[in-house]
GROMACS .gro file of C-alpha atoms in nm:
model
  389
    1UNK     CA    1 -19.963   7.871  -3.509
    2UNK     CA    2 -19.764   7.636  -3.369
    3UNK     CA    3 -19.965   7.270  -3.320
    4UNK     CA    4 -20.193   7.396  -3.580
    5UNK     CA    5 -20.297   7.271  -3.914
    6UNK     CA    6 -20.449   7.531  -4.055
    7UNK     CA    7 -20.788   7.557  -3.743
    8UNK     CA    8 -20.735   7.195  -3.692
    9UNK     CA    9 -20.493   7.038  -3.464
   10UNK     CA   10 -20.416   7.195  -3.076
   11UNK     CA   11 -20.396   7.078  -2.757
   12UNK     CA   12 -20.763   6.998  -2.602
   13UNK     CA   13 -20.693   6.825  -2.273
   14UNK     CA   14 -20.675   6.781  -1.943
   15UNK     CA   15 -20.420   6.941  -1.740
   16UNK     CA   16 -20.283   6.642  -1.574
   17UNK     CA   17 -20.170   6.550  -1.919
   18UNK     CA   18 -20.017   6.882  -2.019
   19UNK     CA   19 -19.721   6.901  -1.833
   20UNK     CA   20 -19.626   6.533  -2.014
   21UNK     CA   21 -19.706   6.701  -2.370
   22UNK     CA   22 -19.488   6.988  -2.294
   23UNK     CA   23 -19.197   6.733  -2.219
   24UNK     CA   24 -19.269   6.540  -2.535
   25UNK     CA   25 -19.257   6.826  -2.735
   26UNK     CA   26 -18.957   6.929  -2.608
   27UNK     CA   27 -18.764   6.641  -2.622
   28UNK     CA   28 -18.902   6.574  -2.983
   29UNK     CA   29 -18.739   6.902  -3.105
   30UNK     CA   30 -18.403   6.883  -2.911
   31UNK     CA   31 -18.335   6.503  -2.963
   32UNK     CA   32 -18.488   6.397  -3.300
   33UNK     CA   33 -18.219   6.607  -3.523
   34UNK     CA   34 -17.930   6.541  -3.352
   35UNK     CA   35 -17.669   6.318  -3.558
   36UNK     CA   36 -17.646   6.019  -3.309
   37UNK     CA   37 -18.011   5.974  -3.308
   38UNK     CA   38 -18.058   5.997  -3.681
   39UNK     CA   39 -17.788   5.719  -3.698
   40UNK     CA   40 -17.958   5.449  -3.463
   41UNK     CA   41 -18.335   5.486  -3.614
   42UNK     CA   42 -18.154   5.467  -3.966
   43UNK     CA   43 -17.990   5.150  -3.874
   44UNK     CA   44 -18.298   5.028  -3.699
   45UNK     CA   45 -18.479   5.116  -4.056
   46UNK     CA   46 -18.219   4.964  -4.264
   47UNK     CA   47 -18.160   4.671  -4.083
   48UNK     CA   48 -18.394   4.573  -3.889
   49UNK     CA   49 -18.715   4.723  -4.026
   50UNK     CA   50 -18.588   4.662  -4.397
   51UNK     CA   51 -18.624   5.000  -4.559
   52UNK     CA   52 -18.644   5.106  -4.787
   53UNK     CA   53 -18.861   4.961  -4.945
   54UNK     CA   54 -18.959   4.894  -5.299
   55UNK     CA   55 -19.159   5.101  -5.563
   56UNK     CA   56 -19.289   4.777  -5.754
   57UNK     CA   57 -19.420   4.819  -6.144
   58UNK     CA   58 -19.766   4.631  -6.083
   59UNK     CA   59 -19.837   4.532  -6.487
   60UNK     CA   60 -20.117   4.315  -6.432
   61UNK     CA   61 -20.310   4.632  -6.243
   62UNK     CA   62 -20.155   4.806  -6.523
   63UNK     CA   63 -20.319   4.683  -6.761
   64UNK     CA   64 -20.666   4.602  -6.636
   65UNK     CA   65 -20.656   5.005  -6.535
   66UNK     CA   66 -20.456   5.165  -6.854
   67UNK     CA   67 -20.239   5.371  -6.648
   68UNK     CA   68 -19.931   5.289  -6.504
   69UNK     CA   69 -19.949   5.146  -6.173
   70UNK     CA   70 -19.654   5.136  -5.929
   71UNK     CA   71 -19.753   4.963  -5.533
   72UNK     CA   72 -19.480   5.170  -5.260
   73UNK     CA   73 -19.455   4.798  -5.091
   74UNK     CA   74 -19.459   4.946  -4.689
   75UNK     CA   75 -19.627   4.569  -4.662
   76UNK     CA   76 -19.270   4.393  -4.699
   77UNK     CA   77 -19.139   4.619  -4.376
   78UNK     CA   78 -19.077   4.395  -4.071
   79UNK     CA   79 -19.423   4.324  -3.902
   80UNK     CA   80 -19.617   4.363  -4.271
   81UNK     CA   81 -19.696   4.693  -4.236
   82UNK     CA   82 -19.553   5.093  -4.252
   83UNK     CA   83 -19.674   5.103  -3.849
   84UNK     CA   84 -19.342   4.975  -3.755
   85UNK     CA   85 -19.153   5.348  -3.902
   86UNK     CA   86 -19.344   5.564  -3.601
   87UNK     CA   87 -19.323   5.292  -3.364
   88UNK     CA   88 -18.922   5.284  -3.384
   89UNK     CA   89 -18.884   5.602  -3.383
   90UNK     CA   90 -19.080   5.708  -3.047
   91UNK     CA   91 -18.947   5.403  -2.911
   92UNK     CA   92 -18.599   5.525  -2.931
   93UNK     CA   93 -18.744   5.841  -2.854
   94UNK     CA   94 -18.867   5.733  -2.529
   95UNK     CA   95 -18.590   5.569  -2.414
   96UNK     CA   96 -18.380   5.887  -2.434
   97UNK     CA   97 -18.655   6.061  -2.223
   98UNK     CA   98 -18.562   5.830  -1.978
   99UNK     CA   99 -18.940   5.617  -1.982
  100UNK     CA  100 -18.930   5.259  -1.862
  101UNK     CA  101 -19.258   5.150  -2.063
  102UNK     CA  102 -19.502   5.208  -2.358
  103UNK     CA  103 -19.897   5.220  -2.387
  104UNK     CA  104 -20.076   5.228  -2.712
  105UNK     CA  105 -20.365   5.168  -2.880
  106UNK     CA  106 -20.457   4.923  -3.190
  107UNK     CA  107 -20.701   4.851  -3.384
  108UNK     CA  108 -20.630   4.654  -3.692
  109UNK     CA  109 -20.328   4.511  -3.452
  110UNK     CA  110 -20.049   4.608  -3.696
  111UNK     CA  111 -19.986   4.879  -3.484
  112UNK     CA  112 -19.990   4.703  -3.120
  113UNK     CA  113 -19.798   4.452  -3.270
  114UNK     CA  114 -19.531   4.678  -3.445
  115UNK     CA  115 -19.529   4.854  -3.033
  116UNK     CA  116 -19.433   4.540  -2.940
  117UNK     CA  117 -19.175   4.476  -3.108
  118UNK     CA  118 -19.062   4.820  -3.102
  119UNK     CA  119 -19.010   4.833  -2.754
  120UNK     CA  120 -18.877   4.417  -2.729
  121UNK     CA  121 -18.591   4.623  -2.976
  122UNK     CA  122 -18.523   4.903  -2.740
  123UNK     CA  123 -18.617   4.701  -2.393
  124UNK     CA  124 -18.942   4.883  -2.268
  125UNK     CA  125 -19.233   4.688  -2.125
  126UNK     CA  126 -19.539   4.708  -2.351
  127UNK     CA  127 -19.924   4.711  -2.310
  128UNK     CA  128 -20.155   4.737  -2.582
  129UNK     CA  129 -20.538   4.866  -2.522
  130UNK     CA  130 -20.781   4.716  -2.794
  131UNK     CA  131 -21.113   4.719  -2.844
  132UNK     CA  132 -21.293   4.356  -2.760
  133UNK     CA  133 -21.466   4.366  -3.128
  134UNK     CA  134 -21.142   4.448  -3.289
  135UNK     CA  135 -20.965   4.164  -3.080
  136UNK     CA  136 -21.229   3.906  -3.239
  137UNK     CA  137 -21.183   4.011  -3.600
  138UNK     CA  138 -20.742   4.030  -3.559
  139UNK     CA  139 -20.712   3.761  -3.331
  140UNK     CA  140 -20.373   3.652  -3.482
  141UNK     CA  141 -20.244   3.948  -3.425
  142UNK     CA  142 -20.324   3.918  -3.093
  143UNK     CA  143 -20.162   3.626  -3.051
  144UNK     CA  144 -19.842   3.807  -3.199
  145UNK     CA  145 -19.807   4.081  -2.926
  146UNK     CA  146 -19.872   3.850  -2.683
  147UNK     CA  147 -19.609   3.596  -2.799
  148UNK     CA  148 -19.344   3.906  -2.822
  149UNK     CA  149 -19.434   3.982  -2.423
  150UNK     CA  150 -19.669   4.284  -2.453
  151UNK     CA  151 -19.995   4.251  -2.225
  152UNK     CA  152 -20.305   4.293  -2.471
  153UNK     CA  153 -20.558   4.525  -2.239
  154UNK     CA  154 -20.931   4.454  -2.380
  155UNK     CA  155 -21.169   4.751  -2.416
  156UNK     CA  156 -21.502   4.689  -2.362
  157UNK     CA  157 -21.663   5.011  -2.278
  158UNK     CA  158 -21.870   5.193  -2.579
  159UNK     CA  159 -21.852   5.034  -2.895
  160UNK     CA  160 -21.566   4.781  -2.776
  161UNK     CA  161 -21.355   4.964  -3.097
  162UNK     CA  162 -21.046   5.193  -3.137
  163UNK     CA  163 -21.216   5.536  -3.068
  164UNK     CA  164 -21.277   5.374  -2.670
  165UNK     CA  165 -20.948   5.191  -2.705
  166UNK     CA  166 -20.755   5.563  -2.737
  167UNK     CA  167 -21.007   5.676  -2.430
  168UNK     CA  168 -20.896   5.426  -2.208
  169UNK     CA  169 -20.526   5.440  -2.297
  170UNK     CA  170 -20.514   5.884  -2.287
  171UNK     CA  171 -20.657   5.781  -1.909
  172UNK     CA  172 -20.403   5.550  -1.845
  173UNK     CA  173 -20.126   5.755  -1.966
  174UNK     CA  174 -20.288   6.041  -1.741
  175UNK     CA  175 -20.209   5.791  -1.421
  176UNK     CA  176 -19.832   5.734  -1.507
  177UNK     CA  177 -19.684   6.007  -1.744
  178UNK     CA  178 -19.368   5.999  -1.538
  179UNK     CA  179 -19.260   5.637  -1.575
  180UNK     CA  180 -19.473   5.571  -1.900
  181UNK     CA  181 -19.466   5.678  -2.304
  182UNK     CA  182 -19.841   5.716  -2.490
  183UNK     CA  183 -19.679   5.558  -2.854
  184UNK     CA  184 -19.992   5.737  -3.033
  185UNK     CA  185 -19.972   5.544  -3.382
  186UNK     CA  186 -20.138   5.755  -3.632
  187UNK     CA  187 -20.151   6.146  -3.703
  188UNK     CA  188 -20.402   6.196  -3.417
  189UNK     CA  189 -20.441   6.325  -3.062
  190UNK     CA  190 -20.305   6.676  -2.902
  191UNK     CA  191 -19.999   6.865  -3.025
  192UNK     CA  192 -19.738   6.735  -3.067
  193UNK     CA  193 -19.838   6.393  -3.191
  194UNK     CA  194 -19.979   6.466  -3.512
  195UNK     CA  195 -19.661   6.607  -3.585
  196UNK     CA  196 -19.446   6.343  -3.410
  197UNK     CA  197 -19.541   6.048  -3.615
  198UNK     CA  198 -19.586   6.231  -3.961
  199UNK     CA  199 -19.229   6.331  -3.912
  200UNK     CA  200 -19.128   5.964  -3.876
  201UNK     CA  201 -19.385   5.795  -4.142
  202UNK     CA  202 -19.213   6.074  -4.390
  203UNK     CA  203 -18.965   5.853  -4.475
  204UNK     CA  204 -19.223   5.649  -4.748
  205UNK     CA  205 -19.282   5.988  -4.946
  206UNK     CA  206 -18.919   6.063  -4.944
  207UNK     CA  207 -18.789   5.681  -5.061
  208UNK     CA  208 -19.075   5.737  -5.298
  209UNK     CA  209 -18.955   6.054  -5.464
  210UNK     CA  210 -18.604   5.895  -5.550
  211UNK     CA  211 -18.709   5.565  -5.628
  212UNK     CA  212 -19.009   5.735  -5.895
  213UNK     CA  213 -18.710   6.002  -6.057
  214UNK     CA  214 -18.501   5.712  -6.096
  215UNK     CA  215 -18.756   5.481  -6.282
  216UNK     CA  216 -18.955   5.731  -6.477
  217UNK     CA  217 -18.772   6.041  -6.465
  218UNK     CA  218 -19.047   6.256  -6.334
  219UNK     CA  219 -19.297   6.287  -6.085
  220UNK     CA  220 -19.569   6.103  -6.053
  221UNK     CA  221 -19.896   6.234  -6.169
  222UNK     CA  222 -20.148   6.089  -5.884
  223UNK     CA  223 -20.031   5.899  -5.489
  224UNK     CA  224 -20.324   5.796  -5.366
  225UNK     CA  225 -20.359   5.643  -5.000
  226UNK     CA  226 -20.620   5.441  -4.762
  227UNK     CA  227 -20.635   5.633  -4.384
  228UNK     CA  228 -20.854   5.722  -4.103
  229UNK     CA  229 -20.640   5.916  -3.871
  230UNK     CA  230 -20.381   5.954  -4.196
  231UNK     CA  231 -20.069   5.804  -4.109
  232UNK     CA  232 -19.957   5.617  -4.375
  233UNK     CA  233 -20.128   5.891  -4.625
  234UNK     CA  234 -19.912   6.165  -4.481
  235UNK     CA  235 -19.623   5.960  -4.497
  236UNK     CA  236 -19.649   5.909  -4.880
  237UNK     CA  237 -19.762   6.263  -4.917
  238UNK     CA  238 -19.563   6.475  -4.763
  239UNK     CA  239 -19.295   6.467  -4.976
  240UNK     CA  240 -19.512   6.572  -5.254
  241UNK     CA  241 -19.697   6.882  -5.085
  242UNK     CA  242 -19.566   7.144  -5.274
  243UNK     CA  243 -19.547   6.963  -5.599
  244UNK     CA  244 -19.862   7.112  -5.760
  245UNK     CA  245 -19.867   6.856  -6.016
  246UNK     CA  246 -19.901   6.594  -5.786
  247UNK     CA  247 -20.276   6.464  -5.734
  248UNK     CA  248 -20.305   6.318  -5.372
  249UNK     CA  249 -20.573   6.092  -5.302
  250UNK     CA  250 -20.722   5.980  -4.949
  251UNK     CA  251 -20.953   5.702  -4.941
  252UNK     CA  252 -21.165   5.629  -4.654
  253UNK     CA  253 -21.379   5.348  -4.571
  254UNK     CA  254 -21.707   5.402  -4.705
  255UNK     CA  255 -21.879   5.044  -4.553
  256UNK     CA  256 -22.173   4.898  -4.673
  257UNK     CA  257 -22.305   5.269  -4.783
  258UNK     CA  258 -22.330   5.657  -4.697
  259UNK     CA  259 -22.587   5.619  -4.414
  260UNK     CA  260 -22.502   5.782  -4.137
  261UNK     CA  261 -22.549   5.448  -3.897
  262UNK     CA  262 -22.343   5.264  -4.130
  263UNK     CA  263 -21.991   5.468  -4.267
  264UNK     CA  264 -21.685   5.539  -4.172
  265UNK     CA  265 -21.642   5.872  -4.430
  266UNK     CA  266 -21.579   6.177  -4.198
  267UNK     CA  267 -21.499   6.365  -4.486
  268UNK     CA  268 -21.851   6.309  -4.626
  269UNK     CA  269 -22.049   6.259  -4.375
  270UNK     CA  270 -21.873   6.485  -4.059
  271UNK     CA  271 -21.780   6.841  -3.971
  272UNK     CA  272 -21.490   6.956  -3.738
  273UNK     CA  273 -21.502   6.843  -3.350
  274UNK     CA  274 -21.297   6.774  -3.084
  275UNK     CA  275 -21.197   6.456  -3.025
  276UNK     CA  276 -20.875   6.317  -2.805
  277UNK     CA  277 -20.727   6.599  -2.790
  278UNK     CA  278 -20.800   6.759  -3.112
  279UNK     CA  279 -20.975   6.972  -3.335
  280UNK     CA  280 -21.061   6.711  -3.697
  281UNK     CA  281 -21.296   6.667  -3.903
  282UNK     CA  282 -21.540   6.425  -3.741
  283UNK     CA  283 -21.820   6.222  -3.741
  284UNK     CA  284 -22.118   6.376  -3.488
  285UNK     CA  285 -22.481   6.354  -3.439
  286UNK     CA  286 -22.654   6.684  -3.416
  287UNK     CA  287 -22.582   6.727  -3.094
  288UNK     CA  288 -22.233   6.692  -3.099
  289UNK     CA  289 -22.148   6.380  -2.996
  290UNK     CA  290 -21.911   6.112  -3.150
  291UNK     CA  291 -22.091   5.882  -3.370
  292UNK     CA  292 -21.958   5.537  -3.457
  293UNK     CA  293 -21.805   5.431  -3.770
  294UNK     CA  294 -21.831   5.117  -3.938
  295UNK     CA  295 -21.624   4.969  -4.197
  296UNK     CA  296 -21.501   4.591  -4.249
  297UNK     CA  297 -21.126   4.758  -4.177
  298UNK     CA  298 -21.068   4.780  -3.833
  299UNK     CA  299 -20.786   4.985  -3.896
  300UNK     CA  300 -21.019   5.231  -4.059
  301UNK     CA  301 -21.249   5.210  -3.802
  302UNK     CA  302 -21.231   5.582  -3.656
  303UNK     CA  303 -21.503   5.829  -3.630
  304UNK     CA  304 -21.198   6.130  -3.644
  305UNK     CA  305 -20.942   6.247  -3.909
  306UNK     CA  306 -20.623   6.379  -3.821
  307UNK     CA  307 -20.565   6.749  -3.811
  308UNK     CA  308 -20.285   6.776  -4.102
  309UNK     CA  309 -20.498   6.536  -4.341
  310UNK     CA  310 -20.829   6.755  -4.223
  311UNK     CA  311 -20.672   7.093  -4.320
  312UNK     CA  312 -20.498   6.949  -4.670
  313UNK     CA  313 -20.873   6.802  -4.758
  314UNK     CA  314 -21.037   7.161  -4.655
  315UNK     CA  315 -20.790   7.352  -4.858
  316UNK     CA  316 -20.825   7.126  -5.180
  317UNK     CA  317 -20.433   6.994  -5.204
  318UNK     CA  318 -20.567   6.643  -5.104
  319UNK     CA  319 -20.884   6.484  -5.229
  320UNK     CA  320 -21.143   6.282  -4.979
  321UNK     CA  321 -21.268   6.007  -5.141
  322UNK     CA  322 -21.397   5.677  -5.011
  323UNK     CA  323 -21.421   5.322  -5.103
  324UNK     CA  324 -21.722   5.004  -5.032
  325UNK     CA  325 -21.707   4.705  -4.831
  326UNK     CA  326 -21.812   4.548  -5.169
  327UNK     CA  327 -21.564   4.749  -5.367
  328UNK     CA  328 -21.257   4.673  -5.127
  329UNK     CA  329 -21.328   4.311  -5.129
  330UNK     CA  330 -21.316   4.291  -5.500
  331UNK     CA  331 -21.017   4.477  -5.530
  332UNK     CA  332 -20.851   4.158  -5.273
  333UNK     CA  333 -20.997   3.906  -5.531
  334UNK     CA  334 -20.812   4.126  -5.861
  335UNK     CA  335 -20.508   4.216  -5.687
  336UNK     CA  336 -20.413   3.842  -5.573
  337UNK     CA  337 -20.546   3.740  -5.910
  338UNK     CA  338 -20.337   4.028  -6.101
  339UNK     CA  339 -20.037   4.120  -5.881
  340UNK     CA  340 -20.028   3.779  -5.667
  341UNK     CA  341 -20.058   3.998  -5.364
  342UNK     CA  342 -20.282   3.973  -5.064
  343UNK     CA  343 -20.329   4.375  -4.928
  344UNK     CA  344 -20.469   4.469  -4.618
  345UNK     CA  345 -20.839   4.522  -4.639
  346UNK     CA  346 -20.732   4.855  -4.530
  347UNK     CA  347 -20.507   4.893  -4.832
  348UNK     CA  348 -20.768   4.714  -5.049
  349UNK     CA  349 -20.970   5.065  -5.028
  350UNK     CA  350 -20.663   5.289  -5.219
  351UNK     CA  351 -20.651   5.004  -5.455
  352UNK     CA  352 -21.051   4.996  -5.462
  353UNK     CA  353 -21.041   5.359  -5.557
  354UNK     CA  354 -20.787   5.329  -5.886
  355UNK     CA  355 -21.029   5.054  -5.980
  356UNK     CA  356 -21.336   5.227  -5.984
  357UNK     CA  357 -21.259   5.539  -6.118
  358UNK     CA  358 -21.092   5.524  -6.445
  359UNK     CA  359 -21.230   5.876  -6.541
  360UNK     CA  360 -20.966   6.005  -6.249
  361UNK     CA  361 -20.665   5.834  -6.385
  362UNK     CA  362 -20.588   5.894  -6.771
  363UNK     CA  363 -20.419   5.612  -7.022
  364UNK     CA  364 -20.057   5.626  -6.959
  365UNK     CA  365 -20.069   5.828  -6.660
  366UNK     CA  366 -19.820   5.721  -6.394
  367UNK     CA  367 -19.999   5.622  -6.032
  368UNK     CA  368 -19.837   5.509  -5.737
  369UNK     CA  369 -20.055   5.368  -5.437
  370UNK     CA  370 -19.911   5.313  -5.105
  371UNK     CA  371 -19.988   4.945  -5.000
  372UNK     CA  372 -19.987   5.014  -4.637
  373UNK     CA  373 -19.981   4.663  -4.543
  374UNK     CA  374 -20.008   4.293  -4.618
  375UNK     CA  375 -20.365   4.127  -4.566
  376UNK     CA  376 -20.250   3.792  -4.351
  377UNK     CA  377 -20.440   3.954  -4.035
  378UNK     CA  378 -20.754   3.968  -4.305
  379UNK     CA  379 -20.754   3.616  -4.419
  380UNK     CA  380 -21.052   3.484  -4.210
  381UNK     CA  381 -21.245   3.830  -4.286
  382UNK     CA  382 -21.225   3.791  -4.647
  383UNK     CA  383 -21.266   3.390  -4.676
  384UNK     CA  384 -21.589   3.493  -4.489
  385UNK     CA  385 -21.659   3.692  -4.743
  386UNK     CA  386 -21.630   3.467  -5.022
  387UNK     CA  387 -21.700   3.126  -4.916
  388UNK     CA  388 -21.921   3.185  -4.587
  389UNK     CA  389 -21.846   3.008  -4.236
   0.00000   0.00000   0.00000
């Protein structure tokens, strides 16, 4: 069924905000494969976002692991993160609709501040909704979308975190469809967003595929991916779907431990709900409602899981697994040490996973991780960590 993953996915909204999806979805299928736009988002990719981007042979992680480590480098894409792919695309997208302005969400800031400059590229106004924690803990990026023009909105309802930061923005959106573009930035919400940006965030899986044949002659045996909603992990994935051989990994953030006060594992510890528009597998109490997640990641900080990345899990072609706080922040210390790389904490959990499961990935075995971003935004996080105040 169309806008359905398997029984995940649909369309669970209001009807003020139908009539918009219906538009989106239609403009999605009759403008994205035309020629002309194809040509200005691959320019935009090529030249101004950088793509593609490298498939780098990591030795030193090499070696400490025994299998053969390559890093899909989505950090060195303008803005130091893959965020910026989706954001150009329904930027252009939104422009040809005819909107005058975008509203998004962020949490880790990577993705307000790829909005911004998203829309600065195509001339749209910008406004960015993000939770007041989340604004504490990535206050320089912050101060990037607000240097690039975009107002910063804080959220300081519920939890002050992304899941009320995408409340408040679906509500705006809901006020000013006509004028205004929701730029959802991960493989959430109602139909057809989920689809939307894994469509755009394909292009890592399919630069992947080459750039793997070309240096190994074969597929790799294991991609394995941080996510919450699953943006970056469908990206690198989907390429690879029907490539049995292929072992797909999807690491969430596991925080301090498998509590239920104190993860951020859906997988593990949720069942399918409804959330923003959606049926995902989700974190709930026993009475339904939406439980918070906690994780030193913002950008991992989401109770829900997309639909696609829900249904792959449940049918067994992608495997949940989940990383530590204390895990993720060792992985920072070996991968500068190793690789001379900083990665997003939120990267740091894929990277955390290869490291602390050598019984998953055989000697000689070739393993590519997507290293979503560049940890810059996590510098005062992780000196925390290690040297205290």
């Amino acid at each position: 069924m169309k806008g359905r993953f398997g029984r995940f996915g649909g369309r669970y909204v209001s009807e003020v905000l139908v009539q918009a999806l219906e538009e989106l979805e239609e403009a999605f299928e009759r403008i994205y494969p035309t020629q002309e736009f194809q040509r200005e988002l691959n320019l935009l990719l090529r030249d101004y976002a950088g793509r593609p981007t490298p498939l780098y042979h990591a030795r030193g992680l090499s070696e400490l692991t025994g299998c053969k480590i390559y890093l899909k480098r989505e950090d060195l894409v303008t803005g130091g993160s893959h965020k910026l792919n989706n954001c150009l695309g329904q930027a252009l997208l939104a422009k040809r609709m005819g909107k005058t302005r975008l509203i998004t969400e962020t949490a880790a800031g990577q993705h307000g501040l790829a909005t911004a400059m998203a829309g600065n590229v195509v001339g749209m106004e910008v406004e960015v909704f993000m939770g007041v924690k989340d604004m504490e803990r990535q206050a320089s990026n912050v101060k990037r979308m607000r240097l690039l023009g975009a107002k910063v909105t804080p959220v300081s309802t519920g939890s002050g975190v992304l899941k009320d930061a995408v409340s408040d923005t679906l509500r705006e959106w809901a006020r000013c469809t006509r004028t205004t573009h929701y730029l959802m930035g991960s493989t959430v919400g109602p139909h057809p967003f989920p689809e939307i940006v894994a469509t755009f965030q394909s292009v890592i899986g399919k630069e992947l595929r080459e750039q793997i044949l070309e240096r190994e002659g074969r597929l790799p045996d294991a991609i394995v991916a941080c996510g919450s909603g699953g943006s970056n992990a469908l990206g690198a994935f989907r390429a690879f779907l029907q490539d049995e051989g292929v072992r797909l990994y999807f690491v969430e953030g596991g925080g301090e431990s498998l509590e239920a006060e104190n993860s951020a594992a859906a997988f593990q510890l949720g069942r399918p709900g409804v959330l923003h528009g959606a049926l995902m597998q989700l974190l709930q109490d026993e009475y339904g409602q939406v439980k918070p997640s906690k994780t030193r990641a913002a950008g991992l900080n989401y109770p829900g899981r997309g639909p696609e990345i829900s249904h792959l899990c449940e049918i067994g072609r992608v495997k949940a697994c989940y990383a530590f706080d204390r895990e993720v922040f060792e992985a920072v210390r070996i991968t500068c040490k190793a690789e001379g790389l900083l990665p997003a904490l939120e990267t740091a959990h894929a990277l955390a996973y290869v490291l602390n499961h050598p019984e998953e990935f055989s000697r000689g075995e070739v393993v590519v991780i997507n290293f979503s971003g560049r940890g810059d935004k996590d510098l005062e996080v992780i000196m925390r960590y290690f040297y205290g105040d």
